Each structure stands twice: as C-alpha cells, then as structure tokens.
Amino acid sequence: MAAVSLENWVERIRDPKIECMSRDEMSALQSRRLIDVVNRVYNNVEFYRRKMQDIGIEPGDIKSIEDISKLPFTTKEDLKNNYPFGLLAIPMKDVARVQGTSGTTGKLTIAPYSQKDVEVWGECVARGLVMAGLSAEDIIHVCYGYGLFTGGIGLDYGARALGATAIPMSAGNTKRQMMCMEDLGATAFACTPSYALYLAESLQEAGVADRLKLKAGIHGAEPWTEEMRKKIEGILHINCFDIYGLCEVTGPGVAQDCIHHAGLHVHEDYFYPEVLNPATQEKCADGETGELVFTTLAKEAMPLIRYRTKDLTSIDHSTCECGRTLPRISKFKGRTDDMKVIRGVNVFPTQVETALLGMGGAVAPHYMMIVDREDNLDVLTVMVEVDESMFSDEIRKLDALRNKIAAVLKTALGVSVRVKLVEPKSIQRSEGKAVRVIDNRNL
Ligand code: DLL
C-alpha cells in the first residue's frame, strides 16, 4: 500500500482557468449562462413558463446572476408531479440516457441527460479525481452500483474523462471485490463510505490490505463524518475524499473536497449553489447552515431552476489553500428528511456516528437508530456493534459499556437513549446507501 503524505501528494488542478477564476469573472460566466438557461426553460418547458408567469417574471427580467432570487423554486414534489419527462427541455430523441434514484423514501426520481450533459458530468467527476491526486496513470475500482443509480456510471465517466482505467465492479460480492482490487492493481476505489468501512475491515481481516496499491478512496452518496473518514484512512493508510451529487442535478461530481478537506468545492460554473434558510428562504451568510439550492447553468435535457435539495450545509466563498476559488460547502450534516425530532430535539444519524467514533476501539461505527413511541413518548434505541469478546466477558462489563455509550450519546444528542449492544456484523451492511434510521412512529 502506498502511504500518502501531503508532501508527496502531487496535486494538480484540472482546469485552473475555471477552478481558480476570480469572483468577477465567475459571476460574468454565471450571468451569461443563467440568462441562457432561463430563456431555454421559458421557451421549452411549460411548467417553468407557467411558474414564471404566475409571479410576473419574464426572461428579460433576468440580467445577471444577482437576479436569481427573482426566480421561482423547483421542489422534489414538482418532479414527482411531472414524472417522468414533464420537465424535459429538449426533444426525447436527443436524450442520451436516463438515470434515477429510489432515494431513501422509496420514490423514483428520474433524470434525463443529453450527450453534452453526460460530457459535463464526466468532466466534473474528473476534476474531483484530480482533487484526490489521481491522474491518467490510476486504476479506479468502482464498486458503486451501475444501473439507474448514478454512482457507478458517474465515476466511470470521470475515469474516462481523466484517461484513467476504470474497473466497473459494481456493488456486491465483497470477496470478489477484494480479489480484483489486489489482482488488477487498484490505486483508488469508489463506493459509499459505509461500504468502504466494511470493505476496509474485510480487507484487513483477510490480510489483503497491506498488499494493495491503493492510495485514495472516493466516497459519497450518503452523509458521513470526518471521524469516519479518518477511520477508513487509518485502516487502509490512504486518503479518502467526499464526493457529492444528486441525479436531478448531475450524479456524483457536483462537489468534492480536495486534500485540505476544508469543505467540498462546488463546480459553480455548471451548478450555481445557494444556501437558504429552509423556513424563510432568505440567503444564509457564509458559514451559516441552511438548505442547499441549485440552479443548473448549462444542463440541456432537464435544467433545474433553484432546485431545493433538502440537503443541509453551509458555504464558504473564500479561496482554499489549494488555490481553487470554487466555493466550498461543508460536509453534510444530513438531509432535512434524515433529521428526526425526538422529544422535541433534532437528531441526525451523523451525530451518533461522531459520538461512537469518539469512543475509541471498543465500539464499531456500525449502528442503527430505531425510533418508537411508547405511552405518547418518543423512545430512541441505538443498536451498536461491539467486539465479540465483550459477550464472553462478565455481564457487569457489558452493562458498564452499555451505560457508558448511553451517557456519551445523551451528551451528544441531548436526549436519553436506550443502547442495545449487538455482535459484530449483526447490523445489515449495505452495498448502496446505508439505512441508519427506522422510525416506527407513523408520524
Ligand atoms: O447519491 C449521487 C452520488 C453517487 C453521489 C455517488 C456521490 C457518490 P442520488 O441517488 O440522487 O445521487 O442521491 C442524492 O444523496 O441529495 C444527498 O442527500 C445524498 N448525498 C449524495 N452525496 C452525498 C455526500 C447520488 N457526499 C442524495 N454526503 C443527495 C452526504 C450525500 N450526502
């Protein structure tokens, strides 16, 4: 395995003209593209024409990116109501591919792409791969699922745009993943962070980890914490990166962090980000948490105007240490949907992850939250995997550990928690997005 240090990390910027552009130049580019996309949706998408007419806006009213706040929002509900192709802005014959997601709520969201959209997508993923120190020399083992989900094919397009080698493993069959990683000489791998941890532990257990040539992991599609990043990095002695995206906007590659891990750089020449207070829709100041809203500035097939992602983050427009001026969004705390209100307190699964990883080796960051209602009171149970040896110890020791975890979680979350200790690997591993919460309350 290649131990990587910041000193020997060859970091290049794929497109310095764009990624290091001055704010004024970027605003001018965004303004031109916004005017163009507003005209395109007004002329080609009945839904947008009506929405704009309803609030008395015409394309001519949009003169620069500053005018974006005059435009109406688009919501997931709008996509559902126009399922599958109601928001298409080009003829169906020009749609090169359709991707989708089942999301965490079971509803299918469909996203059509033109050939140019696919090229932009690959370019954005490639920019991220370069942020991760990768080049045309690298062999990228892609174990995101291929199919409607954008993870597999998105990383594949990125590897292709970079000129790297893609190994299209898709998800599943961990033994085969491990064999191919070693035999085919993967230098990077891409999958969800929860699966990355599982795979890392499996590689370590099988004694394969030290024989790999891995240097980077590209993980996203679900919220994960800095503590989780360090855990995976520690097992594999690699650098891991956080890649973000959503199929409606483009798959993976809307944003990604660089070696400084100081937030995820948004490719704002293509995807204009706003962070807004979810209740008032007022613009949040830099550093303030709100809902991420995107306007796709160049998308042809299904351009989206002020699309409310429901993802919670903050934004920072200052220049990064790496030299990029692309703004950075903070690691995601979760979606507004993932947040559970338990006895009036807002709780995110990522808080549980941070707390468990802060406890050191005795507990694994494999967990599941179950919310029930008993006698009109919310009850949160957190199932946590602990080392097998704990179960052969005296009951007293198990009780002590359970109480300790309960106390740590109570402090971290601000609500009392019932802790259920379970054996290693008893919480189901996911090859795709991990399910972290089961809410039985029927709210
Ligand atoms: O998850 C695209 C993707 C694939 C991103 C592979 C990264 C890697 P969807 O299935 O449409 O697309 O789900 C999008 O997943 O709105 C977020 O809530 C969540 N999500 C995606 N990336 C991250 C991330 C893909 N890095 C939804 N951190 C988004 C936190 C993420 N949440």
Short mmCIF file of C-alpha atoms and ligand atoms in Angstrom, two decimals:
data_model
loop_
_atom_site.label_atom_id
_atom_site.label_comp_id
_atom_site.label_asym_id
_atom_site.label_seq_id
_atom_site.Cartn_x
_atom_site.Cartn_y
_atom_site.Cartn_z
CA MET A 1 0.00 0.00 0.00
CA ALA A 2 1.25 3.46 -0.83
CA ALA A 3 1.45 5.58 2.29
CA VAL A 4 0.48 9.06 1.23
CA SER A 5 1.67 12.27 2.80
CA LEU A 6 0.80 15.81 1.86
CA GLU A 7 4.41 16.33 0.78
CA ASN A 8 4.45 13.63 -1.86
CA TRP A 9 0.88 14.24 -2.95
CA VAL A 10 1.03 15.52 -6.49
CA GLU A 11 -1.84 17.91 -6.67
CA ARG A 12 -2.69 19.41 -9.99
CA ILE A 13 -5.73 21.45 -10.87
CA ARG A 14 -7.53 20.05 -13.85
CA ASP A 15 -8.95 23.28 -15.16
CA PRO A 16 -7.24 26.22 -13.43
CA LYS A 17 -8.94 28.72 -15.77
CA ILE A 18 -12.28 27.77 -14.25
CA GLU A 19 -11.35 26.34 -10.85
CA CYS A 20 -9.20 29.37 -9.92
CA MET A 21 -11.25 32.04 -11.70
CA SER A 22 -11.73 35.41 -9.99
CA ARG A 23 -15.17 36.06 -8.47
CA ASP A 24 -15.92 38.77 -11.05
CA GLU A 25 -15.06 36.53 -13.99
CA MET A 26 -17.08 33.68 -12.48
CA SER A 27 -20.10 35.96 -11.93
CA ALA A 28 -19.91 37.11 -15.55
CA LEU A 29 -19.82 33.49 -16.77
CA GLN A 30 -22.68 32.52 -14.46
CA SER A 31 -24.74 35.53 -15.57
CA ARG A 32 -24.39 34.61 -19.26
CA ARG A 33 -25.33 31.01 -18.53
CA LEU A 34 -28.25 31.94 -16.27
CA ILE A 35 -29.77 34.20 -18.93
CA ASP A 36 -29.41 31.39 -21.45
CA VAL A 37 -30.96 28.70 -19.26
CA VAL A 38 -33.87 30.91 -18.21
CA ASN A 39 -34.67 31.55 -21.87
CA ARG A 40 -34.43 27.86 -22.66
CA VAL A 41 -36.77 26.73 -19.90
CA TYR A 42 -39.22 29.57 -20.59
CA ASN A 43 -39.43 28.63 -24.25
CA ASN A 44 -39.34 24.83 -23.91
CA VAL A 45 -40.81 23.80 -20.56
CA GLU A 46 -44.44 24.61 -19.95
CA PHE A 47 -44.00 24.06 -16.19
CA TYR A 48 -41.40 26.85 -15.94
CA ARG A 49 -43.21 29.21 -18.31
CA ARG A 50 -46.32 28.94 -16.12
CA LYS A 51 -44.36 29.27 -12.88
CA MET A 52 -42.64 32.41 -14.11
CA GLN A 53 -45.83 33.88 -15.50
CA ASP A 54 -47.58 33.20 -12.18
CA ILE A 55 -45.13 35.51 -10.41
CA GLY A 56 -44.95 38.01 -13.26
CA ILE A 57 -41.37 37.27 -14.36
CA GLU A 58 -40.16 37.22 -17.94
CA PRO A 59 -36.77 36.04 -19.20
CA GLY A 60 -35.84 39.69 -19.94
CA ASP A 61 -36.05 40.46 -16.20
CA ILE A 62 -33.02 38.26 -15.57
CA LYS A 63 -29.96 40.32 -16.43
CA SER A 64 -27.31 38.82 -14.17
CA ILE A 65 -26.71 36.08 -11.60
CA GLU A 66 -27.75 38.60 -8.92
CA ASP A 67 -31.30 38.34 -10.27
CA ILE A 68 -31.51 34.64 -9.40
CA SER A 69 -33.59 35.37 -6.30
CA LYS A 70 -36.39 36.64 -8.58
CA LEU A 71 -36.84 33.13 -9.99
CA PRO A 72 -39.24 30.53 -8.58
CA PHE A 73 -38.09 27.40 -6.76
CA THR A 74 -38.35 23.84 -8.03
CA THR A 75 -39.09 21.09 -5.50
CA LYS A 76 -38.97 17.31 -5.43
CA GLU A 77 -42.78 17.48 -5.42
CA ASP A 78 -42.63 19.31 -8.78
CA LEU A 79 -40.50 16.49 -10.22
CA LYS A 80 -42.97 13.93 -8.91
CA ASN A 81 -45.91 15.81 -10.43
CA ASN A 82 -44.13 15.96 -13.79
CA TYR A 83 -42.85 12.37 -13.70
CA PRO A 84 -41.20 11.08 -15.80
CA PHE A 85 -40.38 13.59 -18.57
CA GLY A 86 -42.58 16.62 -17.93
CA LEU A 87 -39.61 18.94 -17.36
CA LEU A 88 -37.73 17.92 -20.48
CA ALA A 89 -36.34 20.93 -22.36
CA ILE A 90 -35.12 19.04 -25.46
CA PRO A 91 -36.77 16.51 -27.81
CA MET A 92 -36.77 12.95 -26.43
CA LYS A 93 -34.66 11.83 -29.40
CA ASP A 94 -31.81 13.99 -28.04
CA VAL A 95 -31.87 12.32 -24.62
CA ALA A 96 -28.72 10.20 -24.41
CA ARG A 97 -29.53 8.44 -21.15
CA VAL A 98 -31.84 8.39 -18.19
CA GLN A 99 -30.64 7.92 -14.63
CA GLY A 100 -32.60 7.83 -11.42
CA THR A 101 -32.71 7.20 -7.75
CA SER A 102 -35.01 5.40 -5.42
CA GLY A 103 -33.91 7.80 -2.68
CA THR A 104 -34.39 6.91 0.94
CA THR A 105 -38.14 7.42 0.76
CA GLY A 106 -38.79 4.80 -1.91
CA LYS A 107 -39.96 7.25 -4.61
CA LEU A 108 -38.29 7.04 -8.00
CA THR A 109 -36.79 10.30 -9.27
CA ILE A 110 -35.92 10.31 -12.95
CA ALA A 111 -33.21 12.44 -14.56
CA PRO A 112 -32.70 12.60 -18.34
CA TYR A 113 -29.32 13.72 -19.76
CA SER A 114 -28.25 14.89 -23.22
CA GLN A 115 -24.89 13.79 -24.64
CA LYS A 116 -23.43 17.15 -23.62
CA ASP A 117 -24.83 16.75 -20.09
CA VAL A 118 -23.02 13.41 -19.88
CA GLU A 119 -19.77 15.05 -21.00
CA VAL A 120 -20.10 17.84 -18.42
CA TRP A 121 -20.82 15.21 -15.78
CA GLY A 122 -17.67 13.24 -16.65
CA GLU A 123 -15.64 16.46 -16.65
CA CYS A 124 -16.85 17.41 -13.16
CA VAL A 125 -16.09 13.95 -11.74
CA ALA A 126 -12.65 14.13 -13.40
CA ARG A 127 -11.99 17.48 -11.69
CA GLY A 128 -12.73 15.74 -8.40
CA LEU A 129 -10.47 12.80 -9.19
CA VAL A 130 -7.67 15.30 -9.79
CA MET A 131 -8.50 16.94 -6.44
CA ALA A 132 -7.88 13.49 -4.97
CA GLY A 133 -4.42 13.41 -6.54
CA LEU A 134 -5.38 10.95 -9.31
CA SER A 135 -4.24 11.06 -12.92
CA ALA A 136 -4.39 9.08 -16.16
CA GLU A 137 -1.97 6.59 -14.55
CA ASP A 138 -4.52 5.43 -11.99
CA ILE A 139 -6.68 2.34 -11.83
CA ILE A 140 -10.04 3.14 -10.30
CA HIS A 141 -12.03 0.26 -8.82
CA VAL A 142 -15.66 1.38 -8.99
CA CYS A 143 -17.88 -0.51 -6.56
CA TYR A 144 -20.83 1.86 -6.63
CA GLY A 145 -23.82 0.21 -8.23
CA TYR A 146 -24.18 0.56 -12.00
CA GLY A 147 -27.72 0.97 -13.29
CA LEU A 148 -30.24 3.74 -12.81
CA PHE A 149 -28.23 4.90 -9.77
CA THR A 150 -25.62 7.45 -10.88
CA GLY A 151 -22.74 6.26 -8.67
CA GLY A 152 -21.19 3.55 -10.87
CA ILE A 153 -21.54 5.13 -14.29
CA GLY A 154 -20.70 8.60 -12.91
CA LEU A 155 -17.32 7.51 -11.57
CA ASP A 156 -16.81 5.58 -14.78
CA TYR A 157 -17.40 8.74 -16.87
CA GLY A 158 -14.98 10.61 -14.62
CA ALA A 159 -12.27 7.98 -15.02
CA ARG A 160 -12.83 8.06 -18.80
CA ALA A 161 -12.58 11.86 -18.97
CA LEU A 162 -9.36 11.69 -16.96
CA GLY A 163 -7.92 8.96 -19.14
CA ALA A 164 -7.58 6.66 -16.12
CA THR A 165 -8.52 2.97 -16.07
CA ALA A 166 -11.96 2.14 -14.70
CA ILE A 167 -12.70 -1.30 -13.25
CA PRO A 168 -16.52 -1.43 -13.37
CA MET A 169 -17.07 -3.84 -10.46
CA SER A 170 -20.49 -2.51 -9.42
CA ALA A 171 -21.68 -3.28 -5.90
CA GLY A 172 -21.76 -6.57 -4.03
CA ASN A 173 -19.75 -9.75 -3.54
CA THR A 174 -17.11 -8.44 -1.17
CA LYS A 175 -14.81 -11.45 -1.68
CA ARG A 176 -14.68 -10.82 -5.42
CA GLN A 177 -14.14 -7.09 -4.81
CA MET A 178 -11.13 -7.89 -2.63
CA MET A 179 -9.67 -10.34 -5.13
CA CYS A 180 -9.99 -7.88 -8.04
CA MET A 181 -8.64 -4.97 -6.03
CA GLU A 182 -5.48 -6.93 -5.43
CA ASP A 183 -5.16 -8.76 -8.76
CA LEU A 184 -5.98 -5.79 -11.01
CA GLY A 185 -3.85 -3.36 -9.05
CA ALA A 186 -6.43 -0.76 -7.99
CA THR A 187 -4.84 2.53 -6.90
CA ALA A 188 -8.19 4.08 -5.93
CA PHE A 189 -11.64 2.80 -5.10
CA ALA A 190 -15.06 4.40 -5.11
CA CYS A 191 -18.14 3.39 -3.09
CA THR A 192 -20.37 4.67 -0.29
CA PRO A 193 -18.48 5.41 2.95
CA SER A 194 -20.46 2.77 4.87
CA TYR A 195 -19.45 0.12 2.34
CA ALA A 196 -15.89 1.48 2.27
CA LEU A 197 -15.60 0.85 6.02
CA TYR A 198 -16.98 -2.67 5.64
CA LEU A 199 -14.66 -3.40 2.73
CA ALA A 200 -11.67 -1.91 4.59
CA GLU A 201 -12.37 -4.11 7.62
CA SER A 202 -12.81 -7.16 5.40
CA LEU A 203 -9.52 -6.44 3.60
CA GLN A 204 -7.78 -6.07 6.93
CA GLU A 205 -9.27 -9.29 8.32
CA ALA A 206 -8.27 -11.22 5.19
CA GLY A 207 -4.72 -9.84 5.45
CA VAL A 208 -5.02 -8.32 1.97
CA ALA A 209 -4.99 -4.64 2.97
CA ASP A 210 -1.20 -4.35 3.18
CA ARG A 211 -0.68 -5.87 -0.25
CA LEU A 212 -2.83 -3.33 -2.11
CA LYS A 213 -1.58 -0.38 -4.16
CA LEU A 214 -4.47 1.81 -3.01
CA LYS A 215 -3.85 5.47 -2.32
CA ALA A 216 -7.29 7.09 -2.46
CA GLY A 217 -10.96 6.40 -1.74
CA ILE A 218 -13.77 8.45 -3.33
CA HIS A 219 -16.86 8.19 -1.16
CA GLY A 220 -20.26 9.79 -1.09
CA ALA A 221 -23.98 9.30 -1.81
CA GLU A 222 -24.76 9.39 1.93
CA PRO A 223 -23.78 11.59 4.88
CA TRP A 224 -20.61 10.61 6.72
CA THR A 225 -18.39 12.27 9.25
CA GLU A 226 -14.76 13.38 9.47
CA GLU A 227 -14.29 10.71 12.15
CA MET A 228 -15.48 8.06 9.69
CA ARG A 229 -13.07 9.39 7.05
CA LYS A 230 -10.17 9.07 9.47
CA LYS A 231 -11.27 5.57 10.47
CA ILE A 232 -11.25 4.29 6.86
CA GLU A 233 -7.99 6.13 6.15
CA GLY A 234 -6.43 4.60 9.25
CA ILE A 235 -7.29 1.03 8.27
CA LEU A 236 -6.13 1.33 4.66
CA HIS A 237 -3.43 4.04 5.01
CA ILE A 238 -4.94 6.02 2.16
CA ASN A 239 -6.60 9.42 1.68
CA CYS A 240 -10.37 9.46 1.41
CA PHE A 241 -12.44 12.15 -0.30
CA ASP A 242 -16.06 13.20 -0.05
CA ILE A 243 -17.92 13.36 -3.36
CA TYR A 244 -21.43 14.82 -3.52
CA GLY A 245 -24.13 14.88 -6.15
CA LEU A 246 -27.74 14.11 -6.88
CA CYS A 247 -29.15 12.61 -10.04
CA GLU A 248 -31.52 15.50 -10.76
CA VAL A 249 -28.63 18.00 -10.91
CA THR A 250 -25.95 15.58 -12.10
CA GLY A 251 -24.85 12.40 -10.36
CA PRO A 252 -21.63 12.35 -8.31
CA GLY A 253 -19.38 15.28 -9.15
CA VAL A 254 -21.46 18.31 -8.24
CA ALA A 255 -18.90 18.92 -5.48
CA GLN A 256 -15.90 17.22 -3.87
CA ASP A 257 -13.25 18.03 -1.30
CA CYS A 258 -9.55 18.39 -2.06
CA ILE A 259 -6.57 17.21 0.01
CA HIS A 260 -7.17 20.01 2.54
CA HIS A 261 -10.60 18.57 3.45
CA ALA A 262 -11.89 22.05 4.19
CA GLY A 263 -15.26 21.62 2.52
CA LEU A 264 -16.40 20.33 -0.87
CA HIS A 265 -15.60 22.51 -3.91
CA VAL A 266 -18.77 23.12 -5.93
CA HIS A 267 -18.42 23.27 -9.71
CA GLU A 268 -20.31 26.53 -9.72
CA ASP A 269 -19.66 27.24 -13.38
CA TYR A 270 -22.22 24.48 -14.00
CA PHE A 271 -24.21 24.25 -10.76
CA TYR A 272 -24.95 27.55 -9.07
CA PRO A 273 -25.30 26.97 -5.31
CA GLU A 274 -27.41 28.99 -2.89
CA VAL A 275 -27.68 28.18 0.81
CA LEU A 276 -31.02 29.37 2.12
CA ASN A 277 -32.81 29.37 5.43
CA PRO A 278 -35.27 26.47 4.90
CA ALA A 279 -38.09 28.28 6.70
CA THR A 280 -37.76 31.81 5.29
CA GLN A 281 -35.83 31.06 2.05
CA GLU A 282 -33.59 34.03 2.93
CA LYS A 283 -29.96 33.75 1.83
CA CYS A 284 -27.69 32.45 4.62
CA ALA A 285 -24.41 34.24 5.30
CA ASP A 286 -21.21 32.29 4.59
CA GLY A 287 -20.74 29.72 7.38
CA GLU A 288 -24.43 29.62 8.34
CA THR A 289 -26.26 26.30 7.88
CA GLY A 290 -29.21 26.14 5.52
CA GLU A 291 -30.74 24.21 2.63
CA LEU A 292 -28.65 23.80 -0.48
CA VAL A 293 -30.43 25.01 -3.62
CA PHE A 294 -29.04 24.51 -7.13
CA THR A 295 -29.61 26.11 -10.49
CA THR A 296 -28.09 24.10 -13.31
CA LEU A 297 -26.41 26.66 -15.56
CA ALA A 298 -25.61 24.52 -18.58
CA LYS A 299 -27.78 21.42 -18.36
CA GLU A 300 -29.63 20.74 -21.61
CA ALA A 301 -32.05 17.87 -21.02
CA MET A 302 -33.62 18.81 -17.69
CA PRO A 303 -32.37 22.19 -16.49
CA LEU A 304 -33.46 22.95 -12.95
CA ILE A 305 -34.08 26.41 -11.58
CA ARG A 306 -33.45 26.91 -7.85
CA TYR A 307 -33.89 23.24 -7.03
CA ARG A 308 -34.37 22.64 -3.33
CA THR A 309 -32.19 19.65 -2.46
CA LYS A 310 -33.26 19.34 1.20
CA ASP A 311 -29.55 18.82 1.99
CA LEU A 312 -28.25 20.90 4.88
CA THR A 313 -24.86 22.59 4.64
CA SER A 314 -23.09 25.96 4.80
CA ILE A 315 -21.00 27.68 2.15
CA ASP A 316 -17.60 29.41 2.18
CA HIS A 317 -16.59 31.65 -0.73
CA SER A 318 -13.02 32.26 0.43
CA THR A 319 -10.12 30.87 -1.61
CA CYS A 320 -9.00 27.41 -0.47
CA GLU A 321 -5.41 26.62 0.50
CA CYS A 322 -5.23 24.53 -2.68
CA GLY A 323 -5.69 27.70 -4.76
CA ARG A 324 -9.16 26.92 -6.04
CA THR A 325 -11.68 29.75 -5.84
CA LEU A 326 -14.63 27.38 -6.33
CA PRO A 327 -16.75 27.88 -3.19
CA ARG A 328 -16.79 25.11 -0.61
CA ILE A 329 -19.82 23.58 1.04
CA SER A 330 -19.36 22.00 4.45
CA LYS A 331 -19.62 18.23 4.90
CA PHE A 332 -23.30 17.35 5.07
CA LYS A 333 -24.95 17.00 8.42
CA GLY A 334 -27.78 15.19 6.67
CA ARG A 335 -30.94 15.89 4.79
CA THR A 336 -33.86 17.72 6.28
CA ASP A 337 -35.58 14.31 5.82
CA ASP A 338 -32.94 12.43 7.88
CA MET A 339 -33.37 14.69 10.84
CA LYS A 340 -35.57 13.11 13.47
CA VAL A 341 -37.33 15.19 16.03
CA ILE A 342 -37.20 13.09 19.19
CA ARG A 343 -38.98 14.55 22.18
CA GLY A 344 -38.60 17.95 20.55
CA VAL A 345 -34.86 17.60 19.95
CA ASN A 346 -33.42 17.50 16.42
CA VAL A 347 -31.26 14.42 15.96
CA PHE A 348 -29.12 13.44 12.95
CA PRO A 349 -27.58 9.99 12.45
CA THR A 350 -24.21 11.68 11.80
CA GLN A 351 -24.19 12.86 15.44
CA VAL A 352 -24.40 9.23 16.56
CA GLU A 353 -21.55 8.34 14.21
CA THR A 354 -19.32 11.11 15.58
CA ALA A 355 -20.06 10.14 19.19
CA LEU A 356 -19.39 6.42 18.65
CA LEU A 357 -16.16 7.02 16.76
CA GLY A 358 -15.05 9.37 19.53
CA MET A 359 -15.18 6.44 21.99
CA GLY A 360 -12.20 4.59 20.60
CA GLY A 361 -11.86 0.92 19.76
CA ALA A 362 -14.48 -0.82 21.92
CA VAL A 363 -17.41 0.17 19.71
CA ALA A 364 -17.66 -0.04 15.95
CA PRO A 365 -19.19 2.77 13.89
CA HIS A 366 -21.82 0.32 12.63
CA TYR A 367 -25.07 1.48 14.16
CA MET A 368 -28.78 1.77 13.62
CA MET A 369 -31.27 4.16 15.20
CA ILE A 370 -34.79 2.95 15.94
CA VAL A 371 -37.44 5.43 16.98
CA ASP A 372 -40.62 4.21 18.68
CA ARG A 373 -43.45 5.82 20.56
CA GLU A 374 -44.39 4.34 23.95
CA ASP A 375 -47.17 5.89 26.02
CA ASN A 376 -47.03 9.01 23.82
CA LEU A 377 -43.31 9.41 24.45
CA ASP A 378 -40.63 9.07 21.78
CA VAL A 379 -38.08 6.39 22.57
CA LEU A 380 -34.76 6.28 20.73
CA THR A 381 -32.88 2.98 20.70
CA VAL A 382 -29.40 2.88 19.20
CA MET A 383 -28.06 -0.53 18.23
CA VAL A 384 -24.27 -0.58 18.37
CA GLU A 385 -21.87 -3.32 17.39
CA VAL A 386 -19.22 -4.18 19.95
CA ASP A 387 -16.29 -6.54 19.92
CA GLU A 388 -17.28 -10.22 20.14
CA SER A 389 -15.02 -10.75 23.14
CA MET A 390 -17.28 -8.43 25.15
CA PHE A 391 -20.03 -11.04 25.08
CA SER A 392 -17.84 -13.65 26.73
CA ASP A 393 -16.97 -11.19 29.49
CA GLU A 394 -18.92 -10.78 32.67
CA ILE A 395 -22.37 -9.26 32.34
CA ARG A 396 -21.13 -6.47 34.59
CA LYS A 397 -18.64 -5.31 31.96
CA LEU A 398 -21.28 -5.32 29.23
CA ASP A 399 -23.59 -3.30 31.45
CA ALA A 400 -20.82 -0.82 32.13
CA LEU A 401 -20.11 -0.38 28.41
CA ARG A 402 -23.83 0.00 27.63
CA ASN A 403 -24.16 2.68 30.30
CA LYS A 404 -21.08 4.46 29.04
CA ILE A 405 -22.36 4.56 25.45
CA ALA A 406 -25.78 5.73 26.67
CA ALA A 407 -24.14 8.56 28.61
CA VAL A 408 -21.96 9.61 25.65
CA LEU A 409 -24.95 9.59 23.30
CA LYS A 410 -27.12 11.51 25.75
CA THR A 411 -24.50 14.24 25.95
CA ALA A 412 -24.02 14.29 22.17
CA LEU A 413 -27.70 14.25 21.18
CA GLY A 414 -29.39 15.93 24.12
CA VAL A 415 -31.94 13.10 24.55
CA SER A 416 -31.88 9.87 26.55
CA VAL A 417 -31.02 6.83 24.50
CA ARG A 418 -31.56 3.12 25.05
CA VAL A 419 -28.47 1.29 23.90
CA LYS A 420 -28.61 -2.23 22.57
CA LEU A 421 -25.23 -3.90 22.17
CA VAL A 422 -25.04 -6.38 19.34
CA GLU A 423 -22.38 -8.69 17.96
CA PRO A 424 -20.06 -7.69 15.10
CA LYS A 425 -21.62 -7.84 11.61
CA SER A 426 -25.14 -8.27 13.01
CA ILE A 427 -26.31 -4.92 11.65
CA GLN A 428 -27.01 -5.37 7.98
CA ARG A 429 -24.28 -3.99 5.70
CA SER A 430 -25.40 -2.03 2.71
CA GLU A 431 -23.69 -2.05 -0.67
CA GLY A 432 -25.57 1.12 -1.57
CA LYS A 433 -26.82 3.86 0.70
CA ALA A 434 -26.86 2.71 4.33
CA VAL A 435 -30.18 2.79 6.17
CA ARG A 436 -29.36 4.36 9.53
CA VAL A 437 -32.81 5.11 10.95
CA ILE A 438 -36.03 3.14 11.34
CA ASP A 439 -38.87 5.33 12.52
CA ASN A 440 -41.81 3.26 13.76
CA ARG A 441 -43.85 6.23 14.94
CA ASN A 442 -46.05 6.64 11.83
CA LEU A 443 -45.86 10.42 12.11
O1 DLL B 1 -26.25 9.73 -4.45
C1 DLL B 1 -25.15 10.60 -6.40
C2 DLL B 1 -23.85 10.15 -5.88
C3 DLL B 1 -23.36 8.91 -6.20
C4 DLL B 1 -23.09 11.00 -5.09
C5 DLL B 1 -22.13 8.52 -5.73
C6 DLL B 1 -21.85 10.61 -4.62
C7 DLL B 1 -21.38 9.38 -4.96
P1 DLL B 1 -28.93 10.35 -5.59
O2 DLL B 1 -29.14 8.89 -5.52
O3 DLL B 1 -29.81 11.16 -6.46
O4 DLL B 1 -27.50 10.68 -6.11
O5 DLL B 1 -28.99 10.90 -4.10
C8 DLL B 1 -28.72 12.24 -3.85
O6 DLL B 1 -27.72 11.68 -1.71
O7 DLL B 1 -29.40 14.81 -2.16
C9 DLL B 1 -27.80 13.76 -0.61
O8 DLL B 1 -28.88 13.72 0.30
C10 DLL B 1 -27.13 12.39 -0.63
N1 DLL B 1 -25.70 12.54 -0.89
C11 DLL B 1 -25.04 12.40 -2.05
N2 DLL B 1 -23.71 12.57 -1.87
C12 DLL B 1 -23.54 12.88 -0.56
C13 DLL B 1 -22.41 13.19 0.26
C14 DLL B 1 -26.33 10.28 -5.54
N3 DLL B 1 -21.18 13.20 -0.20
C15 DLL B 1 -28.72 12.50 -2.35
N4 DLL B 1 -22.65 13.48 1.57
C16 DLL B 1 -28.32 13.91 -2.03
C17 DLL B 1 -23.90 13.48 2.08
C18 DLL B 1 -24.82 12.87 0.07
N5 DLL B 1 -24.99 13.16 1.37
#
